[in-house]
mmCIF file of C-alpha atoms in Angstrom:
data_model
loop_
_atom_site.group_PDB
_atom_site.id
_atom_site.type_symbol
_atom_site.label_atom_id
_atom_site.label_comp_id
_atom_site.label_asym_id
_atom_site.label_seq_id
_atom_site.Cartn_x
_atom_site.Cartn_y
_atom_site.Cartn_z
ATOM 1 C CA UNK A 1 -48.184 -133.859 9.389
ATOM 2 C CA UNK A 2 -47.534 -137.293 9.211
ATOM 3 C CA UNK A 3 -50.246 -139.383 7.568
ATOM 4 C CA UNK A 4 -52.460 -141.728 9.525
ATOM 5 C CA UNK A 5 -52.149 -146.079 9.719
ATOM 6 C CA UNK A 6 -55.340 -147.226 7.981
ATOM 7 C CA UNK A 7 -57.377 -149.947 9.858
ATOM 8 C CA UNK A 8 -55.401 -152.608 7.727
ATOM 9 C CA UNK A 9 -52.372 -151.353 8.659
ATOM 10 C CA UNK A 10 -52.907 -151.341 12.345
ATOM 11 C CA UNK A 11 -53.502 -154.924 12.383
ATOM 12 C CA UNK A 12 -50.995 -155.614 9.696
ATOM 13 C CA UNK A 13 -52.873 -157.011 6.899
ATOM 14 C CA UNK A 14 -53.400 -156.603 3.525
ATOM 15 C CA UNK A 15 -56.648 -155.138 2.328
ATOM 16 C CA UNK A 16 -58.119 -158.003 0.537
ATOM 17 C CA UNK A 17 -57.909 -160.525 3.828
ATOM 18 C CA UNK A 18 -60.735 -162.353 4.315
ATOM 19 C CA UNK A 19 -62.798 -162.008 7.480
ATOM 20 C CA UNK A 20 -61.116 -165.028 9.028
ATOM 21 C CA UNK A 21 -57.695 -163.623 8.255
ATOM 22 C CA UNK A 22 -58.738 -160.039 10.026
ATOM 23 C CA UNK A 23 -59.980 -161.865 13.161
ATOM 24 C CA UNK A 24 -56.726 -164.094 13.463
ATOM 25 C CA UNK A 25 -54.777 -160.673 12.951
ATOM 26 C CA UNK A 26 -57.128 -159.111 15.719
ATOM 27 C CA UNK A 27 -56.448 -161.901 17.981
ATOM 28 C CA UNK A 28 -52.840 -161.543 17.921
ATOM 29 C CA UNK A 29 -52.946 -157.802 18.120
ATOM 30 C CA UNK A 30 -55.210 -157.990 21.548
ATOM 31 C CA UNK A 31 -52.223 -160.526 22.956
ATOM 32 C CA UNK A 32 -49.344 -158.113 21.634
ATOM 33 C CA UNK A 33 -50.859 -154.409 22.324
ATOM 34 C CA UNK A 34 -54.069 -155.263 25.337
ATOM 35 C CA UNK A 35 -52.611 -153.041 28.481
ATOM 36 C CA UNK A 36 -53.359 -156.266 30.730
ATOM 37 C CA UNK A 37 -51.186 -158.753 28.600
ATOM 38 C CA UNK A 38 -48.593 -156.609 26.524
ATOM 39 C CA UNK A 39 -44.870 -156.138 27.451
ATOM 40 C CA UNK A 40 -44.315 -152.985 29.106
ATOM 41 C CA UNK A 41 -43.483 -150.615 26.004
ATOM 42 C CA UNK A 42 -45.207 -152.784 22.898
ATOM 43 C CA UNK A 43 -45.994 -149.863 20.657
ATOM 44 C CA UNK A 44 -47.491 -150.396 16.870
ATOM 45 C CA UNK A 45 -44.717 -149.596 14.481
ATOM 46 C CA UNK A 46 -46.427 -146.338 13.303
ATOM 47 C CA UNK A 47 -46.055 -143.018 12.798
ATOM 48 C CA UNK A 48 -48.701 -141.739 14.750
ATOM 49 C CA UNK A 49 -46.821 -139.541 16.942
ATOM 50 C CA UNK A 50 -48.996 -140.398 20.302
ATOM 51 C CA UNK A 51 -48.563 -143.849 20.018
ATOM 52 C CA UNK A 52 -45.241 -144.091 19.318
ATOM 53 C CA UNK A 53 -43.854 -141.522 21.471
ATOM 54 C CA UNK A 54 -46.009 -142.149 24.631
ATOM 55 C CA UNK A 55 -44.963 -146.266 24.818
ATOM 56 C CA UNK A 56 -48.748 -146.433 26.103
ATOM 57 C CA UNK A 57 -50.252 -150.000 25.146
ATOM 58 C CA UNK A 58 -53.943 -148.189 25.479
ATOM 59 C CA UNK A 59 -53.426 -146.098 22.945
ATOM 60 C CA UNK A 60 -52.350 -148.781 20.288
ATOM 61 C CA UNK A 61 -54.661 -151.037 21.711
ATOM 62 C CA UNK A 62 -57.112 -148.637 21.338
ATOM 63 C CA UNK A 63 -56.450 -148.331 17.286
ATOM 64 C CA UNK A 64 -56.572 -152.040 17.328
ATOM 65 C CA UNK A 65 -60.055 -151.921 18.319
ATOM 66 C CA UNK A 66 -61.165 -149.798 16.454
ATOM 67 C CA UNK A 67 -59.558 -151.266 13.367
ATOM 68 C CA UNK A 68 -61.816 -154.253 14.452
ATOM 69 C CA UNK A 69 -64.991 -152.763 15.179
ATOM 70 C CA UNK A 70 -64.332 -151.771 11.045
ATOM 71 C CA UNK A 71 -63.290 -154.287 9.237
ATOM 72 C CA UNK A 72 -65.004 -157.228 11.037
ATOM 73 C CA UNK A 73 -68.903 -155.626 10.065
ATOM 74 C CA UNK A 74 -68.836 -156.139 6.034
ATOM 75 C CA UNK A 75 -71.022 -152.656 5.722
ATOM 76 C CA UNK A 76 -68.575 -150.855 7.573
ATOM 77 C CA UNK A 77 -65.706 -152.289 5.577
ATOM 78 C CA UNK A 78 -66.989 -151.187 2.616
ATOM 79 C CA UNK A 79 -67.861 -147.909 3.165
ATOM 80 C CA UNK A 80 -64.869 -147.458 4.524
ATOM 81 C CA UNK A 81 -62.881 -149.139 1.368
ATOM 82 C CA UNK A 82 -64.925 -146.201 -0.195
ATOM 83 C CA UNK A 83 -63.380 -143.811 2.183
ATOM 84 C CA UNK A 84 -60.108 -145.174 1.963
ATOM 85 C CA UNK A 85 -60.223 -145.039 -2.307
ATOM 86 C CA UNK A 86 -61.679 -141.352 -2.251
ATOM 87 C CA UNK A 87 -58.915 -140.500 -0.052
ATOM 88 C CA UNK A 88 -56.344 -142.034 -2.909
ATOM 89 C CA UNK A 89 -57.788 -141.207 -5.400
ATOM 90 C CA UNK A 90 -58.280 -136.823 -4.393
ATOM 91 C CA UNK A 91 -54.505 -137.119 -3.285
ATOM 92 C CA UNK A 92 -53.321 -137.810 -6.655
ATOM 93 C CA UNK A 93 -55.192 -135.273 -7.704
ATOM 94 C CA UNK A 94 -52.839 -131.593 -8.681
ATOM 95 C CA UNK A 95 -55.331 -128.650 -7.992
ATOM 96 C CA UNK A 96 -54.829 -125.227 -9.065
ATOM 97 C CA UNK A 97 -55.943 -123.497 -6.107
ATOM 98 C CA UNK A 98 -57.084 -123.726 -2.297
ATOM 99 C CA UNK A 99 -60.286 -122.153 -0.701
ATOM 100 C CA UNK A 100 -62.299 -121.730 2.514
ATOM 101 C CA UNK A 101 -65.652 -122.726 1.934
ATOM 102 C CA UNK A 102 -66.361 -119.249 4.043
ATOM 103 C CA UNK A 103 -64.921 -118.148 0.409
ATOM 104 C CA UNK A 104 -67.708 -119.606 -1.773
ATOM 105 C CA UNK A 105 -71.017 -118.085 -3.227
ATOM 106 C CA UNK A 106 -73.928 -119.391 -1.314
ATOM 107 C CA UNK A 107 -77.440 -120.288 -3.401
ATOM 108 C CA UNK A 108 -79.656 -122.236 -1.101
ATOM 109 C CA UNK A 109 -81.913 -125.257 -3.318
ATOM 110 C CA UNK A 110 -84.606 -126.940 -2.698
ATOM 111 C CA UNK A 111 -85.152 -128.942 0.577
ATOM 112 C CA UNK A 112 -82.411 -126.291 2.371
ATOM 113 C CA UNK A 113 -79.880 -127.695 1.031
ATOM 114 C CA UNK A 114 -76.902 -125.487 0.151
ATOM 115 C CA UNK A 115 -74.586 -125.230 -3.338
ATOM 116 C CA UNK A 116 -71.724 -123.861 -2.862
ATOM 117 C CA UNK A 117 -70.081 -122.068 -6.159
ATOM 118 C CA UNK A 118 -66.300 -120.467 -7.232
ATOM 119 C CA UNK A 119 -65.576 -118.662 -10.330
ATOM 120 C CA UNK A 120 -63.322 -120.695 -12.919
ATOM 121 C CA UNK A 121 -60.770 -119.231 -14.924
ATOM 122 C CA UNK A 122 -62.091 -120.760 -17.684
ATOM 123 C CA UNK A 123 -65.390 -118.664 -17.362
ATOM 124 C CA UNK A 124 -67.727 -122.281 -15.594
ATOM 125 C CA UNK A 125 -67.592 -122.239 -11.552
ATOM 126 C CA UNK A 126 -66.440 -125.016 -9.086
ATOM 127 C CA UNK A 127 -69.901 -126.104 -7.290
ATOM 128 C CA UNK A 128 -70.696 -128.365 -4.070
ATOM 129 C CA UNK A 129 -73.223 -129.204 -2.057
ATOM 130 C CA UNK A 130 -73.249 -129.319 1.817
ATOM 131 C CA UNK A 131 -73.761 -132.846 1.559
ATOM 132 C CA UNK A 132 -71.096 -133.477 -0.746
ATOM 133 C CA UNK A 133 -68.397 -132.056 2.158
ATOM 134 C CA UNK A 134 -70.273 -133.254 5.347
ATOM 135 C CA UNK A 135 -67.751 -135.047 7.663
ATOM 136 C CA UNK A 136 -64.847 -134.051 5.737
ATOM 137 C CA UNK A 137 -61.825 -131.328 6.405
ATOM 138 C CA UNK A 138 -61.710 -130.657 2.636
ATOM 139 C CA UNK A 139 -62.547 -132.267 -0.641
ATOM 140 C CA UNK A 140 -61.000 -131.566 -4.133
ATOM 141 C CA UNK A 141 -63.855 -130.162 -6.530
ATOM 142 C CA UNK A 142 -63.463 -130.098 -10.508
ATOM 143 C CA UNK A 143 -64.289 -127.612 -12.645
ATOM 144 C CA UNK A 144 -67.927 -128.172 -14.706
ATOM 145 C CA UNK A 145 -66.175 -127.813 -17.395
ATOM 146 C CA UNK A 146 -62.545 -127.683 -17.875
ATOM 147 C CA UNK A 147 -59.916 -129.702 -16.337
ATOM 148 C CA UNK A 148 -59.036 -127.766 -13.327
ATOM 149 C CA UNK A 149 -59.657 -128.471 -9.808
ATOM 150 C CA UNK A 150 -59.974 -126.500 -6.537
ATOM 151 C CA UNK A 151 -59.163 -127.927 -2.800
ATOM 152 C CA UNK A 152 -61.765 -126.488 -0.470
ATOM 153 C CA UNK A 153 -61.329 -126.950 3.140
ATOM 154 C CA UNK A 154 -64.662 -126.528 5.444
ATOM 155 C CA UNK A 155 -62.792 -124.657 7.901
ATOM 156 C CA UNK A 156 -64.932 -122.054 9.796
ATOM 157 C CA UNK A 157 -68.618 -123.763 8.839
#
């Protein structure tokens, strides 16, 4: 699976532009990709396989939007700078092992919300909450006590 453009990427800037920067690269990008005003068979240079191999200017125009809609609201931007450095940061990340959640021990806690718990090899468990993996795929999950790490994917919940 090839990985997807992030927001800055789509509108070919780096991550530290300022607002003005983002709207001139915006305006540009509505000229280049918008399916009124583009030349027949502007794609973005990306590796997102529907955009590149359909030659559709509404599908990169779409991204372009939504790139906007993003970065121009300083909120959104941040949170998803957040997103964007959690990502980084969990990929670098080796784990020893991959799980379902459907896998984990269930204890429900106070106010219904759910812990989810894994046995450790070094005798601890890997634990998350429900809130901890909401809106995600999968999220790498350290050991309490020892170095090791798990990859749980929220497949099936």
């Amino acid at each position: 699976m090839e990985p997807e453009l992030t927001h800055y990427q789509v509108l070919g800037i780096h991550p530290s532009a300022t607002l003005e920067q983002i709207k001139q690269a915006y305006h540009a990008a509505v000229l280049k990709y918008h399916p009124d005003k583009a030349v027949s068979g502007t794609v973005l240079p990306t590796t997102v396989p529907d955009v590149r191999q359909s030659g559709a200017n509404t599908d990169a125009f779409q991204l372009v939007k939504q790139a906007w809609e993003v970065l121009r609201d300083a909120g959104q931007r941040a949170a998803y700078d957040g997103l964007l450095s959690l990502k980084e940061m969990q990929s670098a990340i080796a784990y020893q092992d991959e799980l379902d959640l459907l896998d984990m021990d269930v204890e429900d806690r106070h106010e219904g919300v759910r812990l989810f718990t894994h046995p450790c090899r070094c005798g601890d468990v890997y634990a998350l909450s429900e809130t901890e993996l909401a809106g995600r795929d999968s999220l790498v999950v350290p050991c309490r006590t020892c170095s090791n790490h798990v990859l749980v994917r929220a497949s099936g919940t």
